[in-house]
Coordinates of C-alpha atoms in Angstrom, one line a residue:
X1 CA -26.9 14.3 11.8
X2 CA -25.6 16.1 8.9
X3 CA -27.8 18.3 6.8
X4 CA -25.1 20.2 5.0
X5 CA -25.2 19.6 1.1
X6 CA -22.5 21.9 0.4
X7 CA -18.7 22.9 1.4
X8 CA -17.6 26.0 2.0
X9 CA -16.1 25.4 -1.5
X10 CA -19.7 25.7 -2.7
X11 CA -19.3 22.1 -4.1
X12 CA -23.2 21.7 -4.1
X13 CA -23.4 18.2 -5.4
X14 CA -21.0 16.4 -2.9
X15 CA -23.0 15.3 0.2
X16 CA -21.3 13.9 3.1
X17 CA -22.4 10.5 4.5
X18 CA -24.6 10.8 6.9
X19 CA -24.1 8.9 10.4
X20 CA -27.5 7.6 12.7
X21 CA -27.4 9.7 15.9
X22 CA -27.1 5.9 17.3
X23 CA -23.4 6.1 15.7
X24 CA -22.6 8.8 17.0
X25 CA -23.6 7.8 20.9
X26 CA -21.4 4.8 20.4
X27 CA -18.2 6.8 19.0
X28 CA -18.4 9.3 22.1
X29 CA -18.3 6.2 24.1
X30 CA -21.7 5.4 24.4
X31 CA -24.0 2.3 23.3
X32 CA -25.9 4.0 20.9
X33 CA -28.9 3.6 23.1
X34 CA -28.1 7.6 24.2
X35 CA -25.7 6.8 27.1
X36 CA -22.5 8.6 26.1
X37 CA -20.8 11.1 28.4
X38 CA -22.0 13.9 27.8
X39 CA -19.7 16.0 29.7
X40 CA -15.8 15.9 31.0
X41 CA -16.5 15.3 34.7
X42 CA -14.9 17.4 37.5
X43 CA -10.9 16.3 37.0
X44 CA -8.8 19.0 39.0
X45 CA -5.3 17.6 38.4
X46 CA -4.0 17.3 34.7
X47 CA -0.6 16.1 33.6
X48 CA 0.1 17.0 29.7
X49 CA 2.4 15.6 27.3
X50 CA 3.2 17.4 23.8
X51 CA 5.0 15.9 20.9
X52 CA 4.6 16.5 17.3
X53 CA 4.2 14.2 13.9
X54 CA 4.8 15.1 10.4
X55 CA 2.4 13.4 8.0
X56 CA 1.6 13.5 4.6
X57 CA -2.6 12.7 3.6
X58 CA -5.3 13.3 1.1
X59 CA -8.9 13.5 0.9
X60 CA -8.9 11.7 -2.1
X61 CA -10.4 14.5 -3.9
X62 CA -12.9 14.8 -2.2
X63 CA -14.4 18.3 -3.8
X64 CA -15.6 19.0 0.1
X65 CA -12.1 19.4 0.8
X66 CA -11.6 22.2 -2.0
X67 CA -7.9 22.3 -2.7
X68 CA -6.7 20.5 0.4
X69 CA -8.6 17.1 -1.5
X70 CA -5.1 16.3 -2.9
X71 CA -2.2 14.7 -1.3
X72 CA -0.4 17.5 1.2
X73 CA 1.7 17.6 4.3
X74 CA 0.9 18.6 8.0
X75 CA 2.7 18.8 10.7
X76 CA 0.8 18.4 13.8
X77 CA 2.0 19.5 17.5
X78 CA -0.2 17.1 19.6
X79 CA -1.3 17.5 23.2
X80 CA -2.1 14.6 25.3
X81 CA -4.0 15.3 29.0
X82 CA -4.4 13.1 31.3
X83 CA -6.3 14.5 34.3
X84 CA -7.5 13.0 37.7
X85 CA -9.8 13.1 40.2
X86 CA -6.9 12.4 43.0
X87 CA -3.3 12.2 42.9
X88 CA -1.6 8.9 43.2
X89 CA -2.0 8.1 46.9
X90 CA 2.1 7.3 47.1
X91 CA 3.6 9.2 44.2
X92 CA 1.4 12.0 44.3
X93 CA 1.0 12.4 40.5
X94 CA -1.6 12.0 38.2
X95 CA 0.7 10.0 36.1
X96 CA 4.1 8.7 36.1
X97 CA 5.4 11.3 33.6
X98 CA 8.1 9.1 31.7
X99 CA 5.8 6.7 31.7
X100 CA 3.3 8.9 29.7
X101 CA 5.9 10.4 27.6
X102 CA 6.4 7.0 26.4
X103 CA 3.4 6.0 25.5
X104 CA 2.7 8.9 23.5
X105 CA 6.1 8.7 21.7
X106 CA 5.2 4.8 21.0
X107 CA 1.5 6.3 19.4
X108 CA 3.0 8.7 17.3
X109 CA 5.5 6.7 15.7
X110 CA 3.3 4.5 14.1
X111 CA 2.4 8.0 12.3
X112 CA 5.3 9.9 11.9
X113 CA 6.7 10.5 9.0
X114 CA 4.0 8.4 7.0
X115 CA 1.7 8.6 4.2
X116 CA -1.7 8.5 6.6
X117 CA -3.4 7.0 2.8
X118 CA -1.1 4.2 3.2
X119 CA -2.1 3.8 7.1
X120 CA -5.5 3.9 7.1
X121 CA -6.4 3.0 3.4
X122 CA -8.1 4.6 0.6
X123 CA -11.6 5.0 1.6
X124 CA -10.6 6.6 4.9
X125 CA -10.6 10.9 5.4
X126 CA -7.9 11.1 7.5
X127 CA -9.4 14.9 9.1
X128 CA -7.4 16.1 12.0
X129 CA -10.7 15.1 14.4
X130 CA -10.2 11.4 13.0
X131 CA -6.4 11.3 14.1
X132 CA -7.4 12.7 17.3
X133 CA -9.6 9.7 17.9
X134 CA -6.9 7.0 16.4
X135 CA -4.3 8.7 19.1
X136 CA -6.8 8.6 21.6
X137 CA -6.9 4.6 20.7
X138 CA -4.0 4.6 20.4
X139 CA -2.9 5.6 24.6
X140 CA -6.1 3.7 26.4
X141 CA -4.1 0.5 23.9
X142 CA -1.1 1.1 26.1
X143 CA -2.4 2.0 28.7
X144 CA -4.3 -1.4 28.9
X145 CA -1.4 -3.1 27.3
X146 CA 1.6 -1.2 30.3
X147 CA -1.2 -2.6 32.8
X148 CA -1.4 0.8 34.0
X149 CA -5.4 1.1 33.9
X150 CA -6.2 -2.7 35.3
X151 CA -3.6 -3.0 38.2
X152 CA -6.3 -4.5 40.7
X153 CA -7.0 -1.9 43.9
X154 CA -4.1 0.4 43.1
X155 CA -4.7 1.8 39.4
X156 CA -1.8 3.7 38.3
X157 CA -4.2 5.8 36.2
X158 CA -7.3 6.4 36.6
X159 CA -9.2 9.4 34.7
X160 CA -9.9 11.3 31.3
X161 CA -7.7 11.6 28.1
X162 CA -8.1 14.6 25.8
X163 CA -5.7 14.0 22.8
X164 CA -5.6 17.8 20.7
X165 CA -3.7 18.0 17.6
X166 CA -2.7 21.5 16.2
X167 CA -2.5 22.3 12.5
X168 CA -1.4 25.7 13.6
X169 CA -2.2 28.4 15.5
X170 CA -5.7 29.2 14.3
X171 CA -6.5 25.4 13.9
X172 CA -6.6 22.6 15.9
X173 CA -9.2 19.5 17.2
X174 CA -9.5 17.3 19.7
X175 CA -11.0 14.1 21.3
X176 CA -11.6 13.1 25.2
X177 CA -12.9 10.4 27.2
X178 CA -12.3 8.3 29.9
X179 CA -9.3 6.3 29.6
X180 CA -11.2 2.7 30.5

């Protein structure tokens, strides 16, 4: 799954590891036997949350990474989306919104204002698509943990998360799946 052997630093002798397509099933939710969602299904009603983090990271100079390989600062404006097939039979929302706001606030701080090298460790490349995934984590956690996702017959929530970080205006990634 990667066939690159260069940057777009031109750093020819730097390969990226390589991942098994089987890897890659299971980390889009799959079981690596090809059974990953392949597509957001039809979810009309959204309710977003945004927030931002300030983070400092390296690549561990990596030469991939050209001159962002060293330690450097971001500030991400993140974008949480939780969307629905139905409203909430009583409430009529996709979401109780403090509730969500919460949750997201909770995610973040474990992030804010941190070195992401000291979270995460050494050998870990802390790209904006992984952080996507570790706030994605992150909410189906507290969801799971608020009881919000396993409350018998009447689920609170029950849909899709899409978690998009910003780097700016030009730049940004995310991640999405469903939120059991």
């Amino acid at each position: 799954l990667c066939s690159a052997n260069a940057s777009i630093f031109g750093v020819a002798n730097a390969r990226p590891k390589c991942f098994p397509s089987s890897l890659i099933s299971q980390l889009r939710g799959g079981d690596g036997d090809g059974d990953a969602p392949t597509s957001r299904p039809y979810l009309p009603y959204t309710l977003a949350i945004r927030d931002s983090i300030m983070i400092a990271h390296s690549f561990h100079n990596n030469p991939n990474f050209g001159p962002a390989g060293g330690l450097h600062g971001a500030t991400y404006t993140v974008d949480v989306e939780f969307a629905s097939k139905e409203l909430h039979p009583e409430c009529k929302w996709v979401i109780d919104i403090g509730a969500a706001s919460e949750m997201v606030a909770d995610v973040l701080k474990q992030f804010n204002y941190k070195n992401l090298d000291d979270v995460f460790g050494d050998e870990v490349m802390t790209t904006t698509e992984f952080m996507c995934k570790a706030v994605f984590d992150g909410i189906v956690k507290k969801l799971k943990e608020k009881q919000m996702i396993n409350e018998g017959d009447e689920k609170l929530f029950e849909g899709w998360i899409k978690v998009t970080l910003w780097e700016s205006h030009k730049a940004w990634a995310s991640f999405e799946g469903p939120a059991s």
